[in-house]
Amino acid sequence: MKILSSCLVGCVSILCLASCGGGAAKDESASDSDFAEAPAPKIFLEGMYATSSKLPLSQYALDNVFDGRPETYWSTATGAASDEGIMLYFPGTTTVKEIKLTAATGSDLASVKTVSIYGDGHKIATAAISSSIAVNEDLSSLFIKIEETDHSEVIKFSEDESLSIERFDDKFSVGFSEIEILDNNGKLQVVPPVAVAGAVVASSVLSPADAYAASQLFDARKEFVWAEGGKGSGENEYLRFNLDKEQTISSIKIWNGYQRSEKHFNANARIKAFEFASKDGIKGRYELQDTMEPQVVSLTQPLTGKEFVLTVLEVYPGKDYKDLVVSELLFFNETTPFVLRNYEAEDAMKSLLTKTKGSVLEKYIDKRLHNQSTDDMSFESEKSLILRSNKTFVIYEYSTSATASVEQTTETVADGNWEIIDQKENSATIRIFGKLFNLSEAAEVYKGNTSSEVIKIFQDNLHITPEEVKGEKFIDAFVNRP
């Protein structure tokens, strides 16, 4: 594989909004209607995603948490709960005073007991969701990570009392029906980007196609990218956007290159100049700076239609690889952002679940494998692994060791993609690739972009049986109890 392998650090992130609210000053001669508080202005998210979602995605979409309807909700995949979460990106920094979470309820839903809140790369709080959660910070992003739920049990190994596993009942999932975000003036009117039915077709895609598909340009996950798979360095490669209904595009926001880390960004090629055209032949040439910062490109004139094409004209060459990478796109019709929404991701998830049915992988996909061990009360470790049906994975590991004078804590997170190398009824081998973060040294692990000093780019083969999951190089063994 030509492109630099990597993995999102367990990751996720945080939230940014513009403050709003306020009511009209009282006038003694005014009518009662004049006293009404002015509605909060809309704050359009730059993007948002859930690490896990139940199928069908249209029914359990993350958009449901901001629709003001308690009967609709977002849900994790069946069997998924702890260590899954929601990431929100806002268009600027705002004061976030508190957030309120309403858990979804139903016969197949477990209750969420506690969550952890991360803002702009650091942990803010771990709290029960029964009341509002204080934040009191100026933030640009927010990650809500599920911690404790019910329908979960701890199982100890009789042959080794120092080791235990925590298991969630795989007949259940968890979810939220509403998320409220408040600043000092009250509730913010948070609006997800408008979802427009359509599809994006790339001139080429690097293998494995699931890991580098063009559809990932609109998934809000800046660490998951489109990478071209042509023979050259990306010149003349193109993206064709086919929309079900006519839309107007006045500007484009681009996260250029491989945003997973500075190492990834510099290692692979980036767009230097491109042409953007509508089907009727109207087109313009645009240039990008060589930076990881998002760039807004205003079109020379707004384009209206159902088909658009972005063609790469020039590239900034990669230090290590020729492959051209783009991480994320966001279209704007004036001030309203929109993304393309299709069923490609859902089809891929269904295909994987069908492919793994009856194999050992079926027992692991969308399930959390969690181990906890202690050693004479001076050492304690806790780690978890999730292989998701959307072909992403995450590994969390936390350990503490103590002497009479000092206590040392180590926390690492690995995240990225995975693919099947071989699978059978009782054994399988998969390749995971991404990046490994040392959270003990990094303050921005849950922020969209992170520095490379604490990142280890890696890939590993995991050998999976009903009894354990074990890596060849980087990943220590996880013990399971069938």
Short mmCIF file of C-alpha atoms in Angstrom, two decimals:
data_model
loop_
_atom_site.label_atom_id
_atom_site.label_comp_id
_atom_site.label_asym_id
_atom_site.label_seq_id
_atom_site.Cartn_x
_atom_site.Cartn_y
_atom_site.Cartn_z
CA MET A 1 0.00 0.00 0.00
CA LYS A 2 1.40 3.38 -1.02
CA ILE A 3 -0.30 5.65 1.45
CA LEU A 4 0.89 6.21 4.99
CA SER A 5 -1.10 3.90 7.26
CA SER A 6 -2.60 5.46 10.26
CA CYS A 7 -5.20 5.58 12.87
CA LEU A 8 -7.27 8.11 14.62
CA VAL A 9 -6.39 8.26 18.18
CA GLY A 10 -9.14 7.02 20.04
CA CYS A 11 -10.70 9.89 19.37
CA VAL A 12 -12.98 12.45 19.04
CA SER A 13 -13.77 15.82 19.95
CA ILE A 14 -15.59 18.79 20.96
CA LEU A 15 -17.85 21.51 20.17
CA CYS A 16 -17.92 24.99 19.06
CA LEU A 17 -20.81 27.36 18.81
CA ALA A 18 -21.62 30.99 18.66
CA SER A 19 -23.42 32.39 21.65
CA CYS A 20 -26.92 33.68 21.24
CA GLY A 21 -30.20 34.54 22.92
CA GLY A 22 -31.53 37.56 24.67
CA GLY A 23 -34.93 39.20 24.76
CA ALA A 24 -36.35 42.58 23.82
CA ALA A 25 -36.25 45.41 26.37
CA LYS A 26 -39.64 46.06 27.95
CA ASP A 27 -41.67 49.03 26.66
CA GLU A 28 -44.61 50.14 28.81
CA SER A 29 -46.65 51.00 25.72
CA ALA A 30 -45.85 47.79 23.85
CA SER A 31 -48.22 44.87 23.41
CA ASP A 32 -47.59 41.48 25.03
CA SER A 33 -46.26 40.13 21.75
CA ASP A 34 -43.53 42.77 21.83
CA PHE A 35 -42.25 41.32 25.09
CA ALA A 36 -41.53 37.90 23.56
CA GLU A 37 -37.94 36.83 23.72
CA ALA A 38 -36.26 36.88 20.34
CA PRO A 39 -35.49 33.36 19.05
CA ALA A 40 -31.88 32.31 19.30
CA PRO A 41 -30.08 32.57 15.97
CA LYS A 42 -29.29 29.32 14.19
CA ILE A 43 -25.82 27.93 14.68
CA PHE A 44 -24.92 25.57 11.86
CA LEU A 45 -22.54 22.81 12.84
CA GLU A 46 -19.57 22.34 10.54
CA GLY A 47 -20.01 18.64 11.07
CA MET A 48 -20.95 15.91 13.48
CA TYR A 49 -20.74 12.14 13.66
CA ALA A 50 -21.40 9.19 15.92
CA THR A 51 -18.74 6.53 16.37
CA SER A 52 -21.46 3.87 16.14
CA SER A 53 -24.99 3.91 14.69
CA LYS A 54 -27.82 1.43 14.45
CA LEU A 55 -29.30 0.41 11.11
CA PRO A 56 -31.22 1.71 9.30
CA LEU A 57 -29.25 4.94 9.52
CA SER A 58 -32.20 7.02 8.30
CA GLN A 59 -34.22 5.98 11.36
CA TYR A 60 -31.48 6.31 13.98
CA ALA A 61 -29.63 9.28 12.48
CA LEU A 62 -27.62 11.58 14.71
CA ASP A 63 -29.65 14.53 13.37
CA ASN A 64 -32.48 13.31 15.64
CA VAL A 65 -30.77 14.69 18.75
CA PHE A 66 -31.33 18.27 17.52
CA ASP A 67 -34.84 17.96 16.05
CA GLY A 68 -36.75 18.85 19.23
CA ARG A 69 -38.82 15.65 19.04
CA PRO A 70 -38.34 13.29 22.02
CA GLU A 71 -39.85 10.36 20.11
CA THR A 72 -36.95 10.31 17.62
CA TYR A 73 -33.45 9.37 18.70
CA TRP A 74 -29.93 8.34 17.76
CA SER A 75 -28.83 4.86 18.81
CA THR A 76 -25.60 2.90 18.82
CA ALA A 77 -25.38 -0.37 16.90
CA THR A 78 -26.97 -3.30 18.69
CA GLY A 79 -24.43 -4.59 21.20
CA ALA A 80 -22.54 -1.29 21.42
CA ALA A 81 -22.58 1.03 24.44
CA SER A 82 -19.62 2.10 26.60
CA ASP A 83 -16.73 3.89 24.83
CA GLU A 84 -18.94 4.96 21.94
CA GLY A 85 -19.83 8.62 21.52
CA ILE A 86 -20.83 11.69 19.56
CA MET A 87 -18.53 14.36 18.15
CA LEU A 88 -19.68 17.87 17.23
CA TYR A 89 -17.77 20.58 15.36
CA PHE A 90 -18.88 24.22 15.43
CA PRO A 91 -17.95 27.08 13.09
CA GLY A 92 -16.25 29.16 15.76
CA THR A 93 -15.53 29.48 19.44
CA THR A 94 -18.38 30.07 21.86
CA THR A 95 -19.10 30.03 25.55
CA VAL A 96 -20.68 26.73 26.54
CA LYS A 97 -22.15 26.95 30.01
CA GLU A 98 -23.76 23.53 30.24
CA ILE A 99 -25.22 20.66 28.27
CA LYS A 100 -28.32 18.57 28.90
CA LEU A 101 -28.70 15.02 27.63
CA THR A 102 -31.96 13.11 27.31
CA ALA A 103 -31.42 9.36 27.04
CA ALA A 104 -33.56 7.43 24.59
CA THR A 105 -35.86 4.83 26.11
CA GLY A 106 -37.30 1.61 24.69
CA SER A 107 -37.53 -2.12 25.23
CA ASP A 108 -34.27 -2.71 23.37
CA LEU A 109 -32.40 0.25 24.88
CA ALA A 110 -30.20 0.18 27.96
CA SER A 111 -29.96 3.25 30.18
CA VAL A 112 -26.89 5.48 30.05
CA LYS A 113 -25.73 6.24 33.59
CA THR A 114 -22.66 8.43 33.10
CA VAL A 115 -20.84 10.18 30.27
CA SER A 116 -17.53 11.96 29.90
CA ILE A 117 -17.38 15.36 28.22
CA TYR A 118 -14.31 16.42 26.24
CA GLY A 119 -13.88 19.96 24.94
CA ASP A 120 -11.22 21.20 22.53
CA GLY A 121 -8.94 18.30 23.34
CA HIS A 122 -9.24 17.96 27.09
CA LYS A 123 -11.51 16.20 29.52
CA ILE A 124 -13.98 18.52 31.22
CA ALA A 125 -16.16 16.25 33.33
CA THR A 126 -17.53 12.78 33.98
CA ALA A 127 -21.10 13.05 35.21
CA ALA A 128 -24.48 11.40 35.46
CA ILE A 129 -26.94 12.44 32.78
CA SER A 130 -29.80 12.88 35.23
CA SER A 131 -29.02 16.59 35.48
CA SER A 132 -27.32 19.28 33.42
CA ILE A 133 -23.55 18.94 33.07
CA ALA A 134 -21.54 22.08 33.80
CA VAL A 135 -18.95 23.06 31.19
CA ASN A 136 -18.26 26.81 31.60
CA GLU A 137 -15.64 27.05 28.86
CA ASP A 138 -15.15 28.67 25.49
CA LEU A 139 -15.04 25.78 23.05
CA SER A 140 -14.88 24.99 19.37
CA SER A 141 -15.70 21.28 19.53
CA LEU A 142 -17.27 18.78 21.89
CA PHE A 143 -17.19 15.02 22.33
CA ILE A 144 -19.70 13.11 24.44
CA LYS A 145 -18.35 9.68 25.41
CA ILE A 146 -20.60 7.03 26.94
CA GLU A 147 -19.16 5.57 30.12
CA GLU A 148 -21.47 3.51 32.37
CA THR A 149 -24.73 1.85 31.35
CA ASP A 150 -27.03 -0.76 32.78
CA HIS A 151 -27.35 -4.27 31.28
CA SER A 152 -23.62 -4.62 31.83
CA GLU A 153 -21.90 -7.17 34.10
CA VAL A 154 -18.39 -7.84 35.35
CA ILE A 155 -17.20 -11.44 35.04
CA LYS A 156 -14.19 -12.62 37.05
CA PHE A 157 -11.97 -15.50 36.01
CA SER A 158 -11.92 -18.13 38.76
CA GLU A 159 -8.49 -19.34 37.63
CA ASP A 160 -7.09 -15.79 37.79
CA GLU A 161 -8.91 -13.53 40.22
CA SER A 162 -6.76 -10.55 39.20
CA LEU A 163 -8.41 -10.52 35.74
CA SER A 164 -12.00 -9.67 34.87
CA ILE A 165 -14.02 -8.69 31.81
CA GLU A 166 -16.99 -6.38 31.54
CA ARG A 167 -19.70 -7.46 29.13
CA PHE A 168 -22.69 -5.55 27.77
CA ASP A 169 -25.84 -7.50 26.88
CA ASP A 170 -25.65 -7.66 23.08
CA LYS A 171 -29.42 -7.60 22.68
CA PHE A 172 -29.40 -3.92 23.67
CA SER A 173 -28.03 -0.62 22.47
CA VAL A 174 -28.04 2.90 23.95
CA GLY A 175 -28.95 6.29 22.60
CA PHE A 176 -29.98 9.92 23.09
CA SER A 177 -33.18 11.58 21.97
CA GLU A 178 -32.11 15.19 22.60
CA ILE A 179 -28.96 17.18 23.27
CA GLU A 180 -29.30 20.75 24.54
CA ILE A 181 -26.37 23.14 24.63
CA LEU A 182 -26.64 26.35 26.63
CA ASP A 183 -24.57 29.50 26.82
CA ASN A 184 -24.96 32.30 29.38
CA ASN A 185 -28.17 33.49 27.68
CA GLY A 186 -29.94 30.16 27.40
CA LYS A 187 -30.41 27.33 24.93
CA LEU A 188 -28.56 27.53 21.62
CA GLN A 189 -30.40 26.69 18.41
CA VAL A 190 -27.97 24.10 17.06
CA VAL A 191 -28.59 22.94 13.48
CA PRO A 192 -26.72 20.11 11.71
CA PRO A 193 -25.51 20.71 8.14
CA VAL A 194 -28.35 20.19 5.67
CA ALA A 195 -28.25 16.65 4.28
CA VAL A 196 -28.77 16.61 0.51
CA ALA A 197 -29.47 13.29 -1.19
CA GLY A 198 -26.72 12.46 -3.65
CA ALA A 199 -23.48 10.63 -4.25
CA VAL A 200 -19.84 11.37 -4.98
CA VAL A 201 -17.92 9.36 -7.57
CA ALA A 202 -14.12 9.44 -7.68
CA SER A 203 -11.92 8.85 -10.72
CA SER A 204 -9.95 6.35 -8.62
CA VAL A 205 -9.72 5.09 -5.03
CA LEU A 206 -6.73 3.68 -3.19
CA SER A 207 -7.03 0.10 -1.92
CA PRO A 208 -8.63 -0.94 0.40
CA ALA A 209 -11.53 1.03 -1.06
CA ASP A 210 -13.58 0.88 2.17
CA ALA A 211 -10.84 2.76 4.00
CA TYR A 212 -10.40 5.52 1.41
CA ALA A 213 -13.84 5.87 -0.21
CA ALA A 214 -14.88 9.25 -1.62
CA SER A 215 -18.08 9.13 0.45
CA GLN A 216 -15.91 9.84 3.51
CA LEU A 217 -15.46 13.42 2.28
CA PHE A 218 -18.84 14.22 3.85
CA ASP A 219 -18.74 12.13 7.04
CA ALA A 220 -17.34 14.92 9.31
CA ARG A 221 -14.49 12.61 10.34
CA LYS A 222 -11.39 14.50 9.26
CA GLU A 223 -9.22 11.47 9.98
CA PHE A 224 -11.07 9.31 7.42
CA VAL A 225 -10.33 10.41 3.88
CA TRP A 226 -10.59 10.02 0.14
CA ALA A 227 -7.29 8.89 -1.36
CA GLU A 228 -6.90 8.50 -5.10
CA GLY A 229 -5.41 5.29 -6.44
CA GLY A 230 -4.07 6.37 -9.82
CA LYS A 231 -0.54 5.91 -11.10
CA GLY A 232 0.48 9.56 -10.87
CA SER A 233 0.51 12.11 -8.06
CA GLY A 234 -3.12 13.14 -8.37
CA GLU A 235 -3.16 15.59 -11.30
CA ASN A 236 -6.29 15.17 -13.44
CA GLU A 237 -8.00 13.03 -10.81
CA TYR A 238 -11.57 14.17 -10.25
CA LEU A 239 -14.61 13.98 -7.97
CA ARG A 240 -18.08 14.05 -9.52
CA PHE A 241 -20.97 15.11 -7.27
CA ASN A 242 -24.40 13.87 -8.38
CA LEU A 243 -27.35 15.40 -6.50
CA ASP A 244 -30.93 14.16 -6.57
CA LYS A 245 -32.28 17.71 -6.61
CA GLU A 246 -30.92 20.99 -7.94
CA GLN A 247 -28.74 22.90 -5.49
CA THR A 248 -26.75 26.14 -5.49
CA ILE A 249 -23.11 26.16 -4.37
CA SER A 250 -21.52 29.54 -3.59
CA SER A 251 -18.46 28.37 -1.66
CA ILE A 252 -16.61 25.24 -0.58
CA LYS A 253 -14.79 24.54 2.67
CA ILE A 254 -11.91 22.11 2.21
CA TRP A 255 -9.80 20.21 4.72
CA ASN A 256 -6.92 19.48 2.38
CA GLY A 257 -4.54 16.55 2.61
CA TYR A 258 -4.51 13.79 5.20
CA GLN A 259 -5.69 15.47 8.41
CA ARG A 260 -5.05 12.54 10.71
CA SER A 261 -1.75 14.05 11.82
CA GLU A 262 1.05 16.32 10.63
CA LYS A 263 2.99 13.21 9.64
CA HIS A 264 0.15 12.02 7.44
CA PHE A 265 -0.38 15.49 5.98
CA ASN A 266 3.24 15.90 4.92
CA ALA A 267 3.70 12.31 3.79
CA ASN A 268 0.95 12.36 1.15
CA ALA A 269 0.14 14.71 -1.74
CA ARG A 270 -2.32 17.62 -1.32
CA ILE A 271 -4.29 19.74 -3.77
CA LYS A 272 -2.54 22.93 -4.90
CA ALA A 273 -4.97 24.02 -7.63
CA PHE A 274 -8.31 22.67 -8.81
CA GLU A 275 -11.14 23.41 -11.19
CA PHE A 276 -14.75 23.36 -10.05
CA ALA A 277 -17.43 23.18 -12.73
CA SER A 278 -21.14 22.62 -13.21
CA LYS A 279 -22.59 20.35 -15.88
CA ASP A 280 -23.56 23.32 -18.04
CA GLY A 281 -19.90 24.19 -18.52
CA ILE A 282 -19.46 27.08 -16.09
CA LYS A 283 -16.15 26.57 -14.32
CA GLY A 284 -13.41 28.34 -12.38
CA ARG A 285 -9.83 27.72 -11.28
CA TYR A 286 -8.93 27.96 -7.58
CA GLU A 287 -5.78 27.58 -5.52
CA LEU A 288 -5.20 26.30 -1.99
CA GLN A 289 -2.47 27.08 0.53
CA ASP A 290 -0.37 24.18 1.78
CA THR A 291 -1.82 24.10 5.29
CA MET A 292 -3.79 21.79 7.54
CA GLU A 293 -6.12 24.65 8.41
CA PRO A 294 -9.53 24.47 6.70
CA GLN A 295 -9.84 26.79 3.71
CA VAL A 296 -12.98 28.44 2.36
CA VAL A 297 -13.02 28.87 -1.40
CA SER A 298 -15.56 31.39 -2.70
CA LEU A 299 -16.62 30.55 -6.24
CA THR A 300 -16.27 33.28 -8.87
CA GLN A 301 -20.02 32.92 -9.30
CA PRO A 302 -22.56 30.66 -7.56
CA LEU A 303 -23.22 27.46 -9.51
CA THR A 304 -26.66 25.86 -9.67
CA GLY A 305 -27.40 22.35 -10.86
CA LYS A 306 -27.53 18.65 -10.04
CA GLU A 307 -24.03 17.70 -11.16
CA PHE A 308 -20.66 19.27 -10.32
CA VAL A 309 -17.07 18.17 -10.92
CA LEU A 310 -13.91 19.01 -8.97
CA THR A 311 -10.77 18.31 -11.04
CA VAL A 312 -7.27 18.39 -9.54
CA LEU A 313 -4.93 20.55 -11.64
CA GLU A 314 -1.78 20.80 -9.50
CA VAL A 315 -0.58 19.14 -6.30
CA TYR A 316 1.81 19.70 -3.43
CA PRO A 317 3.92 16.50 -3.53
CA GLY A 318 3.98 14.15 -0.55
CA LYS A 319 7.22 13.60 1.30
CA ASP A 320 6.86 9.82 1.33
CA TYR A 321 3.97 8.86 -0.98
CA LYS A 322 2.52 10.05 -4.28
CA ASP A 323 -1.11 9.39 -3.32
CA LEU A 324 -3.30 12.50 -3.23
CA VAL A 325 -5.54 12.81 -0.17
CA VAL A 326 -8.47 15.07 0.73
CA SER A 327 -10.03 14.73 4.18
CA GLU A 328 -13.32 16.63 4.19
CA LEU A 329 -15.58 18.89 2.14
CA LEU A 330 -18.47 21.15 3.07
CA PHE A 331 -20.62 22.96 0.49
CA PHE A 332 -22.32 26.29 1.19
CA ASN A 333 -25.36 27.95 -0.33
CA GLU A 334 -24.61 31.44 0.99
CA THR A 335 -24.37 30.87 4.76
CA THR A 336 -26.12 27.49 4.88
CA PRO A 337 -23.78 24.47 4.86
CA PHE A 338 -24.81 21.19 3.25
CA VAL A 339 -23.34 17.73 2.75
CA LEU A 340 -24.13 14.83 0.45
CA ARG A 341 -25.98 11.95 2.06
CA ASN A 342 -26.30 8.54 0.44
CA TYR A 343 -26.65 4.91 1.45
CA GLU A 344 -23.17 3.77 0.48
CA ALA A 345 -21.99 3.59 4.11
CA GLU A 346 -25.08 1.65 5.16
CA ASP A 347 -24.71 -0.78 2.26
CA ALA A 348 -21.08 -1.38 3.22
CA MET A 349 -22.05 -2.08 6.84
CA LYS A 350 -24.77 -4.53 5.77
CA SER A 351 -22.34 -6.26 3.43
CA LEU A 352 -19.77 -6.70 6.20
CA LEU A 353 -22.34 -8.08 8.65
CA THR A 354 -23.49 -10.55 6.00
CA LYS A 355 -19.92 -11.54 5.13
CA THR A 356 -18.95 -12.24 8.75
CA LYS A 357 -22.13 -14.08 9.76
CA GLY A 358 -21.24 -17.52 11.14
CA SER A 359 -17.56 -16.67 11.62
CA VAL A 360 -15.75 -15.79 14.83
CA LEU A 361 -15.88 -12.10 13.81
CA GLU A 362 -19.64 -12.04 14.22
CA LYS A 363 -19.12 -12.38 17.98
CA TYR A 364 -16.84 -9.30 18.07
CA ILE A 365 -18.19 -6.74 15.58
CA ASP A 366 -19.89 -3.80 17.33
CA LYS A 367 -19.16 -5.40 20.72
CA ARG A 368 -16.81 -3.98 23.33
CA LEU A 369 -14.14 -6.35 24.62
CA HIS A 370 -13.05 -5.00 28.01
CA ASN A 371 -10.34 -6.35 30.33
CA GLN A 372 -9.35 -5.19 33.80
CA SER A 373 -6.45 -6.57 35.81
CA THR A 374 -4.75 -5.82 39.13
CA ASP A 375 -1.44 -6.85 40.68
CA ASP A 376 -1.07 -6.77 44.47
CA MET A 377 -2.98 -3.45 44.57
CA SER A 378 0.08 -1.58 43.25
CA PHE A 379 -0.77 -1.95 39.55
CA GLU A 380 -4.08 -1.72 37.77
CA SER A 381 -4.85 -1.71 34.05
CA GLU A 382 -8.04 -1.32 32.10
CA LYS A 383 -8.34 -1.69 28.33
CA SER A 384 -11.04 -2.09 25.72
CA LEU A 385 -11.29 -2.92 22.02
CA ILE A 386 -14.16 -2.22 19.62
CA LEU A 387 -14.27 -3.45 16.02
CA ARG A 388 -17.13 -1.59 14.36
CA SER A 389 -19.28 -2.57 11.40
CA ASN A 390 -18.33 0.72 9.72
CA LYS A 391 -14.77 -0.69 9.44
CA THR A 392 -13.31 1.56 12.14
CA PHE A 393 -11.82 0.46 15.44
CA VAL A 394 -10.77 1.98 18.74
CA ILE A 395 -8.56 0.73 21.56
CA TYR A 396 -8.42 2.44 24.94
CA GLU A 397 -5.84 1.52 27.56
CA TYR A 398 -5.42 3.03 31.02
CA SER A 399 -3.00 1.89 33.70
CA THR A 400 -1.75 3.09 37.09
CA SER A 401 1.24 1.89 39.06
CA ALA A 402 2.18 3.07 42.52
CA THR A 403 5.13 2.94 44.87
CA ALA A 404 5.42 4.33 48.37
CA SER A 405 6.34 7.75 47.01
CA VAL A 406 4.88 8.14 43.52
CA GLU A 407 1.94 7.11 41.39
CA GLN A 408 2.29 6.92 37.61
CA THR A 409 -0.58 6.95 35.13
CA THR A 410 -0.42 5.93 31.48
CA GLU A 411 -3.27 6.38 29.03
CA THR A 412 -3.18 5.51 25.33
CA VAL A 413 -5.72 5.41 22.54
CA ALA A 414 -5.48 3.86 19.09
CA ASP A 415 -7.98 4.41 16.31
CA GLY A 416 -8.27 3.82 12.59
CA ASN A 417 -9.53 1.32 10.05
CA TRP A 418 -9.51 -2.45 9.77
CA GLU A 419 -9.87 -5.04 7.02
CA ILE A 420 -10.29 -8.81 6.92
CA ILE A 421 -7.29 -10.87 5.86
CA ASP A 422 -8.78 -14.29 6.67
CA GLN A 423 -11.82 -15.57 8.53
CA LYS A 424 -13.12 -18.97 9.61
CA GLU A 425 -15.69 -20.22 12.08
CA ASN A 426 -13.28 -20.21 15.04
CA SER A 427 -10.39 -18.01 13.89
CA ALA A 428 -9.75 -14.87 11.90
CA THR A 429 -6.95 -12.46 11.07
CA ILE A 430 -7.57 -8.79 10.45
CA ARG A 431 -5.25 -5.88 9.70
CA ILE A 432 -5.70 -2.70 11.69
CA PHE A 433 -3.99 0.52 10.64
CA GLY A 434 -4.03 3.98 12.09
CA LYS A 435 -2.30 5.86 14.84
CA LEU A 436 -1.51 5.32 18.47
CA PHE A 437 -1.68 8.26 20.90
CA ASN A 438 -0.07 8.56 24.27
CA LEU A 439 -2.75 10.58 26.04
CA SER A 440 -0.50 10.98 29.04
CA GLU A 441 1.64 13.31 26.93
CA ALA A 442 -0.99 14.85 24.64
CA ALA A 443 -3.49 17.48 25.71
CA GLU A 444 -5.36 17.54 22.40
CA VAL A 445 -6.24 13.91 21.81
CA TYR A 446 -9.94 14.61 21.25
CA LYS A 447 -9.37 17.60 18.99
CA GLY A 448 -9.67 17.29 15.24
CA ASN A 449 -5.96 17.95 14.53
CA THR A 450 -3.12 16.79 16.76
CA SER A 451 0.62 17.28 16.78
CA SER A 452 2.82 14.41 15.66
CA GLU A 453 5.19 14.28 18.62
CA VAL A 454 3.01 11.89 20.63
CA ILE A 455 1.70 9.91 17.67
CA LYS A 456 2.94 6.52 16.58
CA ILE A 457 1.83 5.57 13.09
CA PHE A 458 1.29 1.83 13.03
CA GLN A 459 -0.33 -1.21 11.55
CA ASP A 460 -0.75 -4.60 13.11
CA ASN A 461 -2.34 -7.96 12.40
CA LEU A 462 -4.80 -9.15 15.03
CA HIS A 463 -5.35 -12.88 15.43
CA ILE A 464 -8.85 -13.56 16.72
CA THR A 465 -10.30 -16.67 18.36
CA PRO A 466 -13.33 -17.07 20.65
CA GLU A 467 -10.93 -16.94 23.62
CA GLU A 468 -8.70 -13.97 22.76
CA VAL A 469 -7.63 -11.19 20.41
CA LYS A 470 -3.87 -10.78 20.06
CA GLY A 471 -1.67 -8.51 17.96
CA GLU A 472 1.67 -9.36 16.38
CA LYS A 473 3.52 -6.10 17.11
CA PHE A 474 1.76 -3.33 19.02
CA ILE A 475 -1.44 -4.71 20.50
CA ASP A 476 -1.26 -6.86 23.63
CA ALA A 477 -3.64 -9.77 24.06
CA PHE A 478 -7.27 -9.24 25.06
CA VAL A 479 -8.83 -12.15 26.92
CA ASN A 480 -12.41 -13.15 26.15
CA ARG A 481 -14.80 -15.60 27.76
CA PRO A 482 -17.17 -17.16 25.19
#
